[in-house]
XYZ file of C-alpha atoms in Angstrom:
386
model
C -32.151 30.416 -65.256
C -35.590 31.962 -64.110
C -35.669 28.080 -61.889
C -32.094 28.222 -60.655
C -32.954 32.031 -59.434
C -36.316 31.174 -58.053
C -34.147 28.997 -55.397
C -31.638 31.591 -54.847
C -34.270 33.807 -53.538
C -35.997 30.978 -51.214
C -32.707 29.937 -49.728
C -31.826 33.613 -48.890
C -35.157 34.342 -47.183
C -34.816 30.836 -45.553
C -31.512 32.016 -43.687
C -32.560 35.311 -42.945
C -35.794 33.677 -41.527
C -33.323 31.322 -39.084
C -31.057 34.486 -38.346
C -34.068 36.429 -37.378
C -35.425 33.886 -34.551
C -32.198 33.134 -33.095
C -31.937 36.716 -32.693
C -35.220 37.583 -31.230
C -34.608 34.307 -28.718
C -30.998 35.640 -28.124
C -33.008 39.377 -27.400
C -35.366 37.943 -24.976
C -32.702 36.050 -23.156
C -30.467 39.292 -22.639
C -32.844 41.542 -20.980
C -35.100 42.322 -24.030
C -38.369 41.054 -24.700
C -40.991 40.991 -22.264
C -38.712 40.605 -18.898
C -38.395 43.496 -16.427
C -35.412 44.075 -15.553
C -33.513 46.731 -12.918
C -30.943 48.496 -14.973
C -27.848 49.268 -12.744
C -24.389 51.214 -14.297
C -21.250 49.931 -12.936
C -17.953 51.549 -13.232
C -14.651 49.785 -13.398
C -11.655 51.972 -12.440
C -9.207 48.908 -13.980
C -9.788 47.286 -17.276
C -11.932 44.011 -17.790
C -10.313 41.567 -19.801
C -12.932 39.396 -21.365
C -16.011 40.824 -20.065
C -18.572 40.985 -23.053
C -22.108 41.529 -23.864
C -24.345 38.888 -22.166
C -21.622 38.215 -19.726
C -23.693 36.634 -16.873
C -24.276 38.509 -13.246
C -24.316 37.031 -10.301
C -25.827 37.897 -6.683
C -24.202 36.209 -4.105
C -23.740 33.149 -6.484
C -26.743 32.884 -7.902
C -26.942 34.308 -11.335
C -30.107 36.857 -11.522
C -29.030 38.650 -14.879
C -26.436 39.420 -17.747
C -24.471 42.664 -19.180
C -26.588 44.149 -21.459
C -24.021 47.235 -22.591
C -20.491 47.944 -22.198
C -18.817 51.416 -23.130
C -15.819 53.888 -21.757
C -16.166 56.563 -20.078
C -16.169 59.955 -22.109
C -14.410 61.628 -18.828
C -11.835 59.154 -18.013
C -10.578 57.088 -20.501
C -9.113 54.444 -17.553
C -12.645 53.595 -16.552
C -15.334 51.138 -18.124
C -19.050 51.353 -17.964
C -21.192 48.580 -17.326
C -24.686 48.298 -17.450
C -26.350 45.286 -15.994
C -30.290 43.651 -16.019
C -31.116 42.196 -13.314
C -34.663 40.752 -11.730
C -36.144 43.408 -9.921
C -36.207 41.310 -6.652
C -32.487 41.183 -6.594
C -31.841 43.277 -3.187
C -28.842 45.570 -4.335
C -28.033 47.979 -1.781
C -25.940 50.764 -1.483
C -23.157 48.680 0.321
C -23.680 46.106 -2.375
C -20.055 45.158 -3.256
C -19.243 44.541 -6.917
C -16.245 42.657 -8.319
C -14.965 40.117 -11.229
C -14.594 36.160 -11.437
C -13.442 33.975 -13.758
C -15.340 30.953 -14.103
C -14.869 26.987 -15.261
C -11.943 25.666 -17.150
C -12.277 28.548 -19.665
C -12.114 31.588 -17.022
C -15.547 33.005 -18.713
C -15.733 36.367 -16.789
C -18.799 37.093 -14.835
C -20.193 39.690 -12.699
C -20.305 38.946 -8.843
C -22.724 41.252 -7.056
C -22.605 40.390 -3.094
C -25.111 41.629 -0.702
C -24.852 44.064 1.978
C -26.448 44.528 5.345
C -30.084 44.395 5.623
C -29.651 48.066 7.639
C -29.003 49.472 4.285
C -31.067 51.450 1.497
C -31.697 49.589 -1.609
C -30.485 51.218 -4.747
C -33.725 52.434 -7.331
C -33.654 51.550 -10.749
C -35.635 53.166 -13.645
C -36.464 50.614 -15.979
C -35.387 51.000 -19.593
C -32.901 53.604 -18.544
C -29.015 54.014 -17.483
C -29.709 53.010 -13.620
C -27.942 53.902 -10.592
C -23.959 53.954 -10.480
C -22.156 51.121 -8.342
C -18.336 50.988 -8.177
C -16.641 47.698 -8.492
C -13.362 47.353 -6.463
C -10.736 48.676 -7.186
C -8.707 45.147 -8.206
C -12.191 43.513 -9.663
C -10.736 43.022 -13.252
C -7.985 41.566 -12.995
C -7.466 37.663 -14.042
C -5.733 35.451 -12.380
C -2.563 36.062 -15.065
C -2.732 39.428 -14.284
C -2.226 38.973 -10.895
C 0.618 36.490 -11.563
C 2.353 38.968 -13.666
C 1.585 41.894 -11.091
C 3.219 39.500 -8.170
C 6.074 38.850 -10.438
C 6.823 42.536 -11.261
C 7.068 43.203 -7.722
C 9.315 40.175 -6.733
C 11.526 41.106 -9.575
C 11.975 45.197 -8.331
C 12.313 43.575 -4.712
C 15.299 41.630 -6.180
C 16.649 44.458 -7.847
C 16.111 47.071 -4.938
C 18.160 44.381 -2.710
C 20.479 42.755 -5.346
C 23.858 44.235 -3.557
C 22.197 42.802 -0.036
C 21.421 39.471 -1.623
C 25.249 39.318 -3.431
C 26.740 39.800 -0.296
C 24.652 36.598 1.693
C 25.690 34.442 -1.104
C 29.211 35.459 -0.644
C 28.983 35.211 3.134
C 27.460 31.338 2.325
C 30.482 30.690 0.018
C 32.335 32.179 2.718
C 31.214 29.307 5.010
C 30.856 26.398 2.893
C 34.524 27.074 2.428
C 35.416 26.912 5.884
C 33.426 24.282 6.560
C 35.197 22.176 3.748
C 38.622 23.216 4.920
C 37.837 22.082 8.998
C 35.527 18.972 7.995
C 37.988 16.948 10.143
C 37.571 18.686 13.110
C 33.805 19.147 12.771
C 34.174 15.315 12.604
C 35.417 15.297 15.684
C 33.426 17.419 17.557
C 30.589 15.845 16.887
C 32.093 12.182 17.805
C 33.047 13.772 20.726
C 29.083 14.986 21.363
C 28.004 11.601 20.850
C 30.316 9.735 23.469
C 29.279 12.899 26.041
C 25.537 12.287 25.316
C 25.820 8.515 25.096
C 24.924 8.378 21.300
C 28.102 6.978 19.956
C 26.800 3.760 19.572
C 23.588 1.817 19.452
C 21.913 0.146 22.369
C 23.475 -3.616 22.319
C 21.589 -6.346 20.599
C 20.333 -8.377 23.337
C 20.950 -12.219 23.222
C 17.810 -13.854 22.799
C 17.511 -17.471 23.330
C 14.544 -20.758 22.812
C 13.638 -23.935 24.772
C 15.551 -26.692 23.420
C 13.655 -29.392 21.419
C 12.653 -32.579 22.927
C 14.642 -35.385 20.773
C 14.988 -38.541 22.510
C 11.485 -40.253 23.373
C 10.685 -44.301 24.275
C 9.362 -45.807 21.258
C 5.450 -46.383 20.679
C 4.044 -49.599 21.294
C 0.655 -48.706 19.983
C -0.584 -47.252 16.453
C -1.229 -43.129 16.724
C -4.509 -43.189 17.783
C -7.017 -40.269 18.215
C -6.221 -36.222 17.471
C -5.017 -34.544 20.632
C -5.363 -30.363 20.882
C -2.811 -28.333 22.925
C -3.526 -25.055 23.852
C -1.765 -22.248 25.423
C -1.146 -23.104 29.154
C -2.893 -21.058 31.624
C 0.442 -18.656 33.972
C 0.279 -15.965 36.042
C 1.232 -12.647 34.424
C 4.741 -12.660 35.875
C 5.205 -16.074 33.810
C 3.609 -14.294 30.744
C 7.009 -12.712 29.936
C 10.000 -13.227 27.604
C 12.631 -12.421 30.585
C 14.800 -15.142 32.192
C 13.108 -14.918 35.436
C 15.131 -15.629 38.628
C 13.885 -15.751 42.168
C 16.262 -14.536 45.093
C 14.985 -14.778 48.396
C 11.557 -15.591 47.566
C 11.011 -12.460 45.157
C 10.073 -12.798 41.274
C 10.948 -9.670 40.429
C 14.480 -10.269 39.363
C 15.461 -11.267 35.670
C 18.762 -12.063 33.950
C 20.363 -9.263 32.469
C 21.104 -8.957 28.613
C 19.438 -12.097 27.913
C 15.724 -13.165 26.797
C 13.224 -15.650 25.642
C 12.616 -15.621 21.714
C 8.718 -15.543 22.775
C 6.731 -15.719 26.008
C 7.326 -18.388 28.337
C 3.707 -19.254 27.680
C 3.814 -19.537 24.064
C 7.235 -21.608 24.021
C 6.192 -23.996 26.233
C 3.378 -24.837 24.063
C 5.260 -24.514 20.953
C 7.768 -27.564 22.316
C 5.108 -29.191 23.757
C 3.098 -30.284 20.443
C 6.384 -30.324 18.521
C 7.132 -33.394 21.015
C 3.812 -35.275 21.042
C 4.391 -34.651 17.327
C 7.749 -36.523 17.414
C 6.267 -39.368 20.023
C 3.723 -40.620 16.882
C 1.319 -41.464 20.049
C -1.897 -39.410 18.359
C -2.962 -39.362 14.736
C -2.628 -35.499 14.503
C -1.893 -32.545 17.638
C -2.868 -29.236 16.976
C -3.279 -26.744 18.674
C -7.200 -25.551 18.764
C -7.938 -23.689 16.032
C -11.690 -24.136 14.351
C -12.409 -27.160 11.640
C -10.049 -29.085 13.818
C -11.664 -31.805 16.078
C -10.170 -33.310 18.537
C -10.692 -36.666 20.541
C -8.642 -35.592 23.880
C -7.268 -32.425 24.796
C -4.326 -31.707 26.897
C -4.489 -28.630 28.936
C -1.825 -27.382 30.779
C -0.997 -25.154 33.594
C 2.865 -23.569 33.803
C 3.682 -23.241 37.529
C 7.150 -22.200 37.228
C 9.889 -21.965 34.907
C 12.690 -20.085 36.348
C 16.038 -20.029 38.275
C 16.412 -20.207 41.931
C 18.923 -18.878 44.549
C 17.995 -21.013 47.922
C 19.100 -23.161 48.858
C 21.422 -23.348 45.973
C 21.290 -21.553 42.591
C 19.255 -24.198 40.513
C 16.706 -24.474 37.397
C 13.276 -24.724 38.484
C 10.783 -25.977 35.855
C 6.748 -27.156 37.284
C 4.066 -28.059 34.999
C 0.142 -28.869 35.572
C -1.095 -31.116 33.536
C -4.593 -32.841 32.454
C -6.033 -35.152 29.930
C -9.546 -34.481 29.261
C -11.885 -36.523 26.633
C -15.580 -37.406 26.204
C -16.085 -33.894 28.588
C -14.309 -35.489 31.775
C -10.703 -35.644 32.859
C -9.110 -38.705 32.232
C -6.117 -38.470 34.157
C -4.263 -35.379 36.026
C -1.160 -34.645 37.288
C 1.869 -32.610 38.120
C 5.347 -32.835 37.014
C 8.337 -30.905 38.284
C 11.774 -30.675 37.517
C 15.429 -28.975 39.415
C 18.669 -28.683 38.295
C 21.561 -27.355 39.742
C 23.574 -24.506 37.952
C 27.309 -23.267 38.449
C 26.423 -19.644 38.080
C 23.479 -17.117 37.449
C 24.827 -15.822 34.123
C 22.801 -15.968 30.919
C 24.498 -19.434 29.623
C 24.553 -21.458 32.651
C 20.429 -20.188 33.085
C 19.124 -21.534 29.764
C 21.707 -24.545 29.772
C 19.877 -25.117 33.485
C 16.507 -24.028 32.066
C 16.531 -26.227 29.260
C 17.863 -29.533 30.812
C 14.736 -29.071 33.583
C 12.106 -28.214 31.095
C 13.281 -31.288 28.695
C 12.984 -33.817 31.550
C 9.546 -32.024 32.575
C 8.460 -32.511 28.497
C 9.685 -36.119 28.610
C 7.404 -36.995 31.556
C 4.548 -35.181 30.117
C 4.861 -36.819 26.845
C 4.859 -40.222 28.085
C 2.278 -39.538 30.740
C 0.047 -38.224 27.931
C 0.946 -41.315 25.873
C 0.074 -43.954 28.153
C -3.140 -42.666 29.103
C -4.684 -41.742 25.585
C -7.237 -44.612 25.540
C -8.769 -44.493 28.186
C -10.361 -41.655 26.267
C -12.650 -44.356 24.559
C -13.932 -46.062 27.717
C -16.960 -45.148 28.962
C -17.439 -43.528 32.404
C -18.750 -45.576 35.188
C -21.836 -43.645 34.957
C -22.145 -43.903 31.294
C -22.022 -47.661 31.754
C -24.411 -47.784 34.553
């Protein structure tokens, strides 16, 4: 028993022992121990929910001290005393403004002190003794539910101040929705009748768009493919570079073919049918157009001169195409081919019918041009065999 009280006694002293330091480390932290400290009293005219002892202050964000006391007033019972340590090089000054924060996901309450003009006096401080008194503002402890049930308060005596006002706009809006329901046929109407004033009634009209026909009759080869041939875009003036059925009256280029276009660019289709057509003729091993990893033996580049209709001297199709074969970094054979046909009328159908039937006797020629002249690519060059 004398063993069993023997460690009774040890353990006891051996908590009070741990009690003792974390109090006398808690002490120094707080504003004891051997820190000066500038003792300031503030007053709170509202209470402070949460603030307690060791509740941290801060000067303009920065935290320079903690509450060391809190206590109510003996003169008015609305109002809370706080006193405050702070480092003594914390510049409070009379027009130092003092209010309440809530801080992190916990809303720990904190002191916020926020420094005035220089111009001012600073506020003494007797160590060690109730310090001067600052006044916090005058909404400085209220929380953030506070203020959310302070706001609420007030919208609900707004609502009840103007209930009759409010049950009357409802009514008028029943009012309204009624007649509204009862007349929807005429509203209709009226505003069908807005839309055919302002031109609204219907969409803008889907324009026809149309493509270069396909080249599909071409003389058989005589030879295996041979080489890889690269197309690419022709060169065209910018009034070429267009999707508009172009049409030329009296010289001008300006005019186009109303409600009718080009599924592309002139530019772009006329390349587009172009390799699909050496494709077809099997005359090269591969056509592409030039795109990197691909190399070719020849190239074909071409040169769109026209492809539109003409008025004079007789509405007609006009189709004119540049052409050249290069290989081995010379041109192995040029020329220009050209096409006209004659069209009944300058309307959208008889243009592309025109348009087409030009351009696929243009494509023919260039195809078997192209054909018949795709080995001399592998002959030298006179001065090569010099």
């Amino acid at each position: 028993m004398e063993t069993q009280a023997r460690y009774l006694w040890v353990g006891a002293f051996t908590l009070a022992v741990i009690t003792a330091g974390f109090a006398f480390v808690y002490w120094l932290y707080t504003g004891g121990g051997f820190r000066d400290r500038a003792v300031y009293d503030i007053r709170f005219d509202n209470p402070v929910s949460g603030l307690l002892t060791g509740s941290a202050v801060l000067f303009n964000g920065i935290r320079v001290g903690e509450v060391t006391e809190l206590r109510l007033s003996p003169h008015q019972p609305k109002q809370v005393i706080a006193t405050i340590g702070v480092d003594p090089a914390t510049p409070v000054r009379a027009d130092t403004s003092v209010s309440m924060d809530f801080q992190g996901l916990t809303g720990a309450p904190v002191i916020l002190l926020t420094g005035g003009s220089p111009a001012a006096s600073p506020v003494s401080a007797a160590d060690g003794a109730a310090g001067p008194m600052l006044v916090a503002e005058a909404d400085s402890g209220q929380s953030m539910t506070q203020a959310a049930r302070t706001t609420l308060k007030r919208i609900d005596g707004m609502l009840a101040e103007n209930s009759a006002p409010l049950h009357d706009v409802i009514a008028n809006f029943k009012v309204f929705s009624e007649a509204l329901a009862r007349n929807s046929d005429r509203i209709d109407g009226v505003v069908a009748g807005l839309e055919r004033m302002t031109g609204g009634a219907k969409g803008n009209p889907k324009i026809p768009t149309y493509s270069l026909s396909a080249l599909t009759t071409l003389p058989p080869s005589t030879k295996p493919p041979q080489g890889q041939l690269a197309v690419p875009e022709p060169a065209a003036l910018m009034s070429l570079s267009t999707d508009k059925i172009l049409v030329a009256k009296n010289g001008s280029d300006g005019d186009t073919i109303d409600n009718a276009q080009w599924s592309d660019s002139i530019p772009v289709l006329v390349q587009a049918k172009l390799i699909e057509a050496l494709e077809n003729s099997r005359y090269f091993e591969a056509v592409s157009r030039p795109v990197d990893g691909f190399e070719a033996d020849q190239q074909l580049l071409t040169e769109l001169r026209t492809l539109r209709m003409e008025t004079s001297p007789t509405p007609n199709a006009h189709v004119a195409v540049s052409a050249k074969l290069m290989g081995n970094g010379r041109v192995i054979a040029a020329r220009v081919f050209e096409a006209s046909v004659p069209v009944g009328a300058l309307d959208a159908v008889n243009a592309v019918a025109g348009l087409n039937q030009a351009f696929g006797e243009v494509l023919q020629q260039i195809v078997v041009w192209t054909g018949a002249n795709r080995a001399a690519a592998a002959q030298p060059s006179p001065d090569t065999a010099r």
